[in-house]
Amino acid sequence: NLMPITINGDGTITGLAVGGLPNGSVDADTLASNAVTTNKIANSAVTETKTSGVVGTGLKVIDQWHLTSGPTGNQNPLSSWSRMTSAFSAKSAMTESSGTWSFPETGYYMVMLDWVGRCDAGEDNRWSDIDIMLSTNSGSSYSRQKRSLTSHYNDPNDTPYASATPFYIVDVTNASTFRLQFKLEFENNTGIQSTSGLITSVMFIRLGDT
């Protein structure tokens, strides 16, 4: 049974069924401020199109660093990094301390290292190895996630260089416990890390939520 519609003396209306108002009766000015709360919005209603103007969408972490010194021999971890600042401003930046990297928040991260090293003339280093190492327990232990091997030609009168570009996607599920390092190893522990002209660098890009 339908209830009669009654306009009460206090300005309220009783007996009006859900959907009883014709389309277009309620406009934006009719809604009270803050009337539409988060729990009133269905998850399926929030599409990529509807978030195009929301601050914080898009890439949330973008950071670039370069190596500032060229130590001799194996490095674990590879340290002495400095952020590229001449024409770049980091967004929600990574944190680095003595070659150990921390992530600002959870998410999927692309880690891209552009590495160059050399061996002085006459040194017998046929190969070098650069690894991306990951810890999920705040640095108590690390495991190799990506390995790149390079070869150096042996010339007694020349300085052979080698390069590698290891990259890896890290699923950071806990930013407070995930750590990352780069490990460098030469065959005879006598190679030299190259730094001239920002030659060795690393880039971190957060791709999206985990």
PDB file of C-alpha atoms in Angstrom:
ATOM      1  CA  ASN A   1       0.000   0.000   0.000  1.00  0.00           C
ATOM      2  CA  LEU A   2       1.285   3.424  -0.898  1.00  0.00           C
ATOM      3  CA  MET A   3       1.463   6.002   1.829  1.00  0.00           C
ATOM      4  CA  PRO A   4       0.035   9.435   1.131  1.00  0.00           C
ATOM      5  CA  ILE A   5       2.580  12.176   0.588  1.00  0.00           C
ATOM      6  CA  THR A   6       2.427  14.643   3.446  1.00  0.00           C
ATOM      7  CA  ILE A   7       4.226  17.971   3.736  1.00  0.00           C
ATOM      8  CA  ASN A   8       4.756  18.473   7.436  1.00  0.00           C
ATOM      9  CA  GLY A   9       4.753  21.748   9.255  1.00  0.00           C
ATOM     10  CA  ASP A  10       8.490  21.488   9.987  1.00  0.00           C
ATOM     11  CA  GLY A  11       9.277  21.364   6.261  1.00  0.00           C
ATOM     12  CA  THR A  12       9.808  17.596   6.013  1.00  0.00           C
ATOM     13  CA  ILE A  13       8.026  15.282   3.561  1.00  0.00           C
ATOM     14  CA  THR A  14       6.762  11.837   4.482  1.00  0.00           C
ATOM     15  CA  GLY A  15       5.443   9.099   2.221  1.00  0.00           C
ATOM     16  CA  LEU A  16       7.871   9.801  -0.655  1.00  0.00           C
ATOM     17  CA  ALA A  17       9.224   6.536  -2.097  1.00  0.00           C
ATOM     18  CA  VAL A  18      12.853   6.123  -3.209  1.00  0.00           C
ATOM     19  CA  GLY A  19      13.070   7.389  -6.765  1.00  0.00           C
ATOM     20  CA  GLY A  20       9.814   9.248  -6.411  1.00  0.00           C
ATOM     21  CA  LEU A  21      11.237  12.536  -7.596  1.00  0.00           C
ATOM     22  CA  PRO A  22      11.436  13.039 -11.352  1.00  0.00           C
ATOM     23  CA  ASN A  23      14.841  13.056 -13.035  1.00  0.00           C
ATOM     24  CA  GLY A  24      16.594  16.395 -12.826  1.00  0.00           C
ATOM     25  CA  SER A  25      14.822  17.460  -9.631  1.00  0.00           C
ATOM     26  CA  VAL A  26      18.012  17.419  -7.492  1.00  0.00           C
ATOM     27  CA  ASP A  27      20.959  19.471  -8.742  1.00  0.00           C
ATOM     28  CA  ALA A  28      24.397  20.166  -7.277  1.00  0.00           C
ATOM     29  CA  ASP A  29      23.158  23.223  -5.371  1.00  0.00           C
ATOM     30  CA  THR A  30      20.458  21.153  -3.694  1.00  0.00           C
ATOM     31  CA  LEU A  31      22.985  18.748  -2.139  1.00  0.00           C
ATOM     32  CA  ALA A  32      24.279  19.785   1.248  1.00  0.00           C
ATOM     33  CA  SER A  33      28.018  20.413   1.604  1.00  0.00           C
ATOM     34  CA  ASN A  34      29.951  17.176   2.218  1.00  0.00           C
ATOM     35  CA  ALA A  35      26.754  15.167   1.692  1.00  0.00           C
ATOM     36  CA  VAL A  36      28.446  12.679  -0.677  1.00  0.00           C
ATOM     37  CA  THR A  37      30.971  10.788   1.463  1.00  0.00           C
ATOM     38  CA  THR A  38      33.497   8.156   0.397  1.00  0.00           C
ATOM     39  CA  ASN A  39      31.388   5.222   1.597  1.00  0.00           C
ATOM     40  CA  LYS A  40      28.539   6.411  -0.652  1.00  0.00           C
ATOM     41  CA  ILE A  41      30.681   6.013  -3.804  1.00  0.00           C
ATOM     42  CA  ALA A  42      30.871   2.520  -5.275  1.00  0.00           C
ATOM     43  CA  ASN A  43      34.353   1.271  -6.119  1.00  0.00           C
ATOM     44  CA  SER A  44      33.217   0.441  -9.643  1.00  0.00           C
ATOM     45  CA  ALA A  45      32.111   4.052 -10.110  1.00  0.00           C
ATOM     46  CA  VAL A  46      35.668   5.403  -9.719  1.00  0.00           C
ATOM     47  CA  THR A  47      37.191   4.975 -13.171  1.00  0.00           C
ATOM     48  CA  GLU A  48      40.426   6.290 -14.647  1.00  0.00           C
ATOM     49  CA  THR A  49      38.466   8.970 -16.500  1.00  0.00           C
ATOM     50  CA  LYS A  50      36.939  10.231 -13.249  1.00  0.00           C
ATOM     51  CA  THR A  51      40.390  10.574 -11.593  1.00  0.00           C
ATOM     52  CA  SER A  52      42.054  12.541 -14.396  1.00  0.00           C
ATOM     53  CA  GLY A  53      42.010  15.757 -12.377  1.00  0.00           C
ATOM     54  CA  VAL A  54      42.862  14.274  -8.985  1.00  0.00           C
ATOM     55  CA  VAL A  55      46.155  15.450  -7.490  1.00  0.00           C
ATOM     56  CA  GLY A  56      48.525  12.541  -6.928  1.00  0.00           C
ATOM     57  CA  THR A  57      47.577  10.438  -9.941  1.00  0.00           C
ATOM     58  CA  GLY A  58      50.265   9.399 -12.418  1.00  0.00           C
ATOM     59  CA  LEU A  59      53.857   8.562 -11.482  1.00  0.00           C
ATOM     60  CA  LYS A  60      54.359   9.149  -7.769  1.00  0.00           C
ATOM     61  CA  VAL A  61      58.098   8.390  -7.452  1.00  0.00           C
ATOM     62  CA  ILE A  62      60.720   9.403 -10.024  1.00  0.00           C
ATOM     63  CA  ASP A  63      64.359   9.709  -8.966  1.00  0.00           C
ATOM     64  CA  GLN A  64      67.805   9.740 -10.639  1.00  0.00           C
ATOM     65  CA  TRP A  65      71.282   9.460  -9.100  1.00  0.00           C
ATOM     66  CA  HIS A  66      74.854   9.251 -10.370  1.00  0.00           C
ATOM     67  CA  LEU A  67      78.088   7.906  -8.936  1.00  0.00           C
ATOM     68  CA  THR A  68      80.563  10.511  -7.644  1.00  0.00           C
ATOM     69  CA  SER A  69      83.736   8.478  -7.009  1.00  0.00           C
ATOM     70  CA  GLY A  70      85.621   5.681  -8.746  1.00  0.00           C
ATOM     71  CA  PRO A  71      86.920   3.197  -6.169  1.00  0.00           C
ATOM     72  CA  THR A  72      89.185   0.327  -7.166  1.00  0.00           C
ATOM     73  CA  GLY A  73      88.191  -3.288  -6.739  1.00  0.00           C
ATOM     74  CA  ASN A  74      85.018  -5.064  -5.749  1.00  0.00           C
ATOM     75  CA  GLN A  75      82.263  -3.009  -4.108  1.00  0.00           C
ATOM     76  CA  ASN A  76      79.526  -4.435  -1.891  1.00  0.00           C
ATOM     77  CA  PRO A  77      77.597  -2.276  -1.857  1.00  0.00           C
ATOM     78  CA  LEU A  78      78.466   0.249  -4.553  1.00  0.00           C
ATOM     79  CA  SER A  79      78.311   3.605  -2.758  1.00  0.00           C
ATOM     80  CA  SER A  80      79.087   7.346  -3.155  1.00  0.00           C
ATOM     81  CA  TRP A  81      75.880   8.390  -4.929  1.00  0.00           C
ATOM     82  CA  SER A  82      74.516  11.867  -5.525  1.00  0.00           C
ATOM     83  CA  ARG A  83      71.124  12.948  -6.881  1.00  0.00           C
ATOM     84  CA  MET A  84      71.055  14.533 -10.337  1.00  0.00           C
ATOM     85  CA  THR A  85      69.912  18.109  -9.732  1.00  0.00           C
ATOM     86  CA  SER A  86      71.096  20.228 -12.666  1.00  0.00           C
ATOM     87  CA  ALA A  87      67.928  19.728 -14.731  1.00  0.00           C
ATOM     88  CA  PHE A  88      65.929  17.306 -12.600  1.00  0.00           C
ATOM     89  CA  SER A  89      63.785  17.474  -9.496  1.00  0.00           C
ATOM     90  CA  ALA A  90      62.964  14.218  -7.752  1.00  0.00           C
ATOM     91  CA  LYS A  91      59.357  13.399  -6.943  1.00  0.00           C
ATOM     92  CA  SER A  92      58.823  11.645  -3.591  1.00  0.00           C
ATOM     93  CA  ALA A  93      62.501  10.778  -3.571  1.00  0.00           C
ATOM     94  CA  MET A  94      64.397   7.608  -2.703  1.00  0.00           C
ATOM     95  CA  THR A  95      66.718   7.615   0.315  1.00  0.00           C
ATOM     96  CA  GLU A  96      70.344   6.435   0.063  1.00  0.00           C
ATOM     97  CA  SER A  97      72.893   5.838   2.821  1.00  0.00           C
ATOM     98  CA  SER A  98      76.338   4.288   2.158  1.00  0.00           C
ATOM     99  CA  GLY A  99      75.019   2.450  -0.883  1.00  0.00           C
ATOM    100  CA  THR A 100      71.800   1.199   0.723  1.00  0.00           C
ATOM    101  CA  TRP A 101      68.525   2.422  -0.783  1.00  0.00           C
ATOM    102  CA  SER A 102      65.158   2.805   0.956  1.00  0.00           C
ATOM    103  CA  PHE A 103      61.789   3.277  -0.732  1.00  0.00           C
ATOM    104  CA  PRO A 104      59.439   6.157   0.182  1.00  0.00           C
ATOM    105  CA  GLU A 105      56.279   4.011  -0.095  1.00  0.00           C
ATOM    106  CA  THR A 106      55.002   0.637  -1.230  1.00  0.00           C
ATOM    107  CA  GLY A 107      54.424  -0.162  -4.902  1.00  0.00           C
ATOM    108  CA  TYR A 108      55.980  -1.664  -8.020  1.00  0.00           C
ATOM    109  CA  TYR A 109      59.307   0.044  -8.821  1.00  0.00           C
ATOM    110  CA  MET A 110      61.390  -0.098 -11.985  1.00  0.00           C
ATOM    111  CA  VAL A 111      65.106   0.019 -11.072  1.00  0.00           C
ATOM    112  CA  MET A 112      67.427   0.795 -13.993  1.00  0.00           C
ATOM    113  CA  LEU A 113      71.208   0.951 -13.552  1.00  0.00           C
ATOM    114  CA  ASP A 114      73.541   2.268 -16.262  1.00  0.00           C
ATOM    115  CA  TRP A 115      76.975   1.053 -15.174  1.00  0.00           C
ATOM    116  CA  VAL A 116      80.450   1.570 -16.677  1.00  0.00           C
ATOM    117  CA  GLY A 117      83.761   0.290 -15.310  1.00  0.00           C
ATOM    118  CA  ARG A 118      87.302  -0.082 -16.598  1.00  0.00           C
ATOM    119  CA  CYS A 119      90.528  -2.007 -16.136  1.00  0.00           C
ATOM    120  CA  ASP A 120      93.905  -0.267 -16.372  1.00  0.00           C
ATOM    121  CA  ALA A 121      96.339  -1.380 -19.047  1.00  0.00           C
ATOM    122  CA  GLY A 122      97.837  -4.778 -18.381  1.00  0.00           C
ATOM    123  CA  GLU A 123      95.349  -5.838 -15.670  1.00  0.00           C
ATOM    124  CA  ASP A 124      94.007  -9.337 -16.127  1.00  0.00           C
ATOM    125  CA  ASN A 125      90.272  -8.752 -15.626  1.00  0.00           C
ATOM    126  CA  ARG A 126      88.359 -10.632 -18.299  1.00  0.00           C
ATOM    127  CA  TRP A 127      84.948  -9.930 -16.791  1.00  0.00           C
ATOM    128  CA  SER A 128      82.987  -7.812 -14.329  1.00  0.00           C
ATOM    129  CA  ASP A 129      79.702  -8.565 -12.600  1.00  0.00           C
ATOM    130  CA  ILE A 130      77.108  -6.003 -11.439  1.00  0.00           C
ATOM    131  CA  ASP A 131      74.132  -7.231  -9.401  1.00  0.00           C
ATOM    132  CA  ILE A 132      70.885  -5.779  -8.057  1.00  0.00           C
ATOM    133  CA  MET A 133      70.519  -7.009  -4.477  1.00  0.00           C
ATOM    134  CA  LEU A 134      67.297  -6.886  -2.440  1.00  0.00           C
ATOM    135  CA  SER A 135      66.547  -7.237   1.249  1.00  0.00           C
ATOM    136  CA  THR A 136      63.059  -7.662   2.714  1.00  0.00           C
ATOM    137  CA  ASN A 137      64.204  -7.725   6.353  1.00  0.00           C
ATOM    138  CA  SER A 138      65.675  -4.237   6.802  1.00  0.00           C
ATOM    139  CA  GLY A 139      69.093  -5.231   5.471  1.00  0.00           C
ATOM    140  CA  SER A 140      69.734  -8.309   7.617  1.00  0.00           C
ATOM    141  CA  SER A 141      70.197 -10.393   4.460  1.00  0.00           C
ATOM    142  CA  TYR A 142      70.224  -9.750   0.709  1.00  0.00           C
ATOM    143  CA  SER A 143      69.432 -11.896  -2.313  1.00  0.00           C
ATOM    144  CA  ARG A 144      70.446 -11.288  -5.918  1.00  0.00           C
ATOM    145  CA  GLN A 145      67.511 -10.264  -8.122  1.00  0.00           C
ATOM    146  CA  LYS A 146      69.328  -9.402 -11.355  1.00  0.00           C
ATOM    147  CA  ARG A 147      72.842 -10.179 -12.591  1.00  0.00           C
ATOM    148  CA  SER A 148      74.660  -8.586 -15.518  1.00  0.00           C
ATOM    149  CA  LEU A 149      78.041  -9.860 -16.720  1.00  0.00           C
ATOM    150  CA  THR A 150      80.412  -7.929 -18.977  1.00  0.00           C
ATOM    151  CA  SER A 151      83.722  -8.775 -20.648  1.00  0.00           C
ATOM    152  CA  HIS A 152      86.970  -6.776 -20.748  1.00  0.00           C
ATOM    153  CA  TYR A 153      89.507  -7.408 -23.461  1.00  0.00           C
ATOM    154  CA  ASN A 154      93.042  -7.776 -22.118  1.00  0.00           C
ATOM    155  CA  ASP A 155      95.379  -5.240 -23.736  1.00  0.00           C
ATOM    156  CA  PRO A 156      98.739  -4.341 -22.124  1.00  0.00           C
ATOM    157  CA  ASN A 157      98.698  -0.945 -23.851  1.00  0.00           C
ATOM    158  CA  ASP A 158      95.096   0.124 -23.452  1.00  0.00           C
ATOM    159  CA  THR A 159      92.373   0.700 -20.830  1.00  0.00           C
ATOM    160  CA  PRO A 160      89.428  -1.569 -21.585  1.00  0.00           C
ATOM    161  CA  TYR A 161      86.003  -0.288 -20.523  1.00  0.00           C
ATOM    162  CA  ALA A 162      82.838  -2.332 -20.083  1.00  0.00           C
ATOM    163  CA  SER A 163      79.203  -1.393 -19.532  1.00  0.00           C
ATOM    164  CA  ALA A 164      76.048  -3.057 -18.258  1.00  0.00           C
ATOM    165  CA  THR A 165      72.440  -1.979 -17.859  1.00  0.00           C
ATOM    166  CA  PRO A 166      70.742  -4.282 -15.346  1.00  0.00           C
ATOM    167  CA  PHE A 167      67.109  -3.477 -14.634  1.00  0.00           C
ATOM    168  CA  TYR A 168      64.504  -5.082 -12.424  1.00  0.00           C
ATOM    169  CA  ILE A 169      60.924  -4.510 -11.183  1.00  0.00           C
ATOM    170  CA  VAL A 170      60.734  -4.636  -7.382  1.00  0.00           C
ATOM    171  CA  ASP A 171      57.414  -5.338  -5.659  1.00  0.00           C
ATOM    172  CA  VAL A 172      57.825  -3.275  -2.481  1.00  0.00           C
ATOM    173  CA  THR A 173      55.140  -4.605  -0.146  1.00  0.00           C
ATOM    174  CA  ASN A 174      56.621  -3.001   2.987  1.00  0.00           C
ATOM    175  CA  ALA A 175      58.572   0.229   2.583  1.00  0.00           C
ATOM    176  CA  SER A 176      59.879   0.063   6.155  1.00  0.00           C
ATOM    177  CA  THR A 177      61.699  -3.269   5.622  1.00  0.00           C
ATOM    178  CA  PHE A 178      62.681  -3.331   1.920  1.00  0.00           C
ATOM    179  CA  ARG A 179      66.269  -2.276   1.067  1.00  0.00           C
ATOM    180  CA  LEU A 180      68.213  -2.325  -2.199  1.00  0.00           C
ATOM    181  CA  GLN A 181      71.932  -2.348  -3.051  1.00  0.00           C
ATOM    182  CA  PHE A 182      74.200  -2.740  -6.084  1.00  0.00           C
ATOM    183  CA  LYS A 183      77.080  -5.208  -5.870  1.00  0.00           C
ATOM    184  CA  LEU A 184      80.149  -4.922  -8.129  1.00  0.00           C
ATOM    185  CA  GLU A 185      82.744  -7.634  -8.684  1.00  0.00           C
ATOM    186  CA  PHE A 186      85.764  -7.787 -11.014  1.00  0.00           C
ATOM    187  CA  GLU A 187      87.483 -11.073 -11.877  1.00  0.00           C
ATOM    188  CA  ASN A 188      90.678 -10.126 -10.050  1.00  0.00           C
ATOM    189  CA  ASN A 189      89.290  -7.375  -7.793  1.00  0.00           C
ATOM    190  CA  THR A 190      91.396  -4.706  -9.542  1.00  0.00           C
ATOM    191  CA  GLY A 191      88.936  -2.980 -11.840  1.00  0.00           C
ATOM    192  CA  ILE A 192      87.947   0.673 -11.401  1.00  0.00           C
ATOM    193  CA  GLN A 193      84.451   2.096 -11.237  1.00  0.00           C
ATOM    194  CA  SER A 194      84.064   4.859 -13.836  1.00  0.00           C
ATOM    195  CA  THR A 195      82.392   8.150 -12.884  1.00  0.00           C
ATOM    196  CA  SER A 196      83.631  10.744 -15.383  1.00  0.00           C
ATOM    197  CA  GLY A 197      80.815  12.777 -16.952  1.00  0.00           C
ATOM    198  CA  LEU A 198      77.981  11.245 -14.873  1.00  0.00           C
ATOM    199  CA  ILE A 199      78.777   7.996 -16.622  1.00  0.00           C
ATOM    200  CA  THR A 200      77.293   5.588 -14.045  1.00  0.00           C
ATOM    201  CA  SER A 201      73.741   6.375 -12.971  1.00  0.00           C
ATOM    202  CA  VAL A 202      70.566   4.792 -11.651  1.00  0.00           C
ATOM    203  CA  MET A 203      66.876   5.601 -12.134  1.00  0.00           C
ATOM    204  CA  PHE A 204      63.948   4.655  -9.894  1.00  0.00           C
ATOM    205  CA  ILE A 205      60.345   4.875 -11.180  1.00  0.00           C
ATOM    206  CA  ARG A 206      57.282   3.826  -9.199  1.00  0.00           C
ATOM    207  CA  LEU A 207      54.967   2.172 -11.719  1.00  0.00           C
ATOM    208  CA  GLY A 208      51.873   1.721  -9.545  1.00  0.00           C
ATOM    209  CA  ASP A 209      50.361   0.190  -6.438  1.00  0.00           C
ATOM    210  CA  THR A 210      51.391  -3.255  -5.273  1.00  0.00           C
TER     211      THR A 210
END
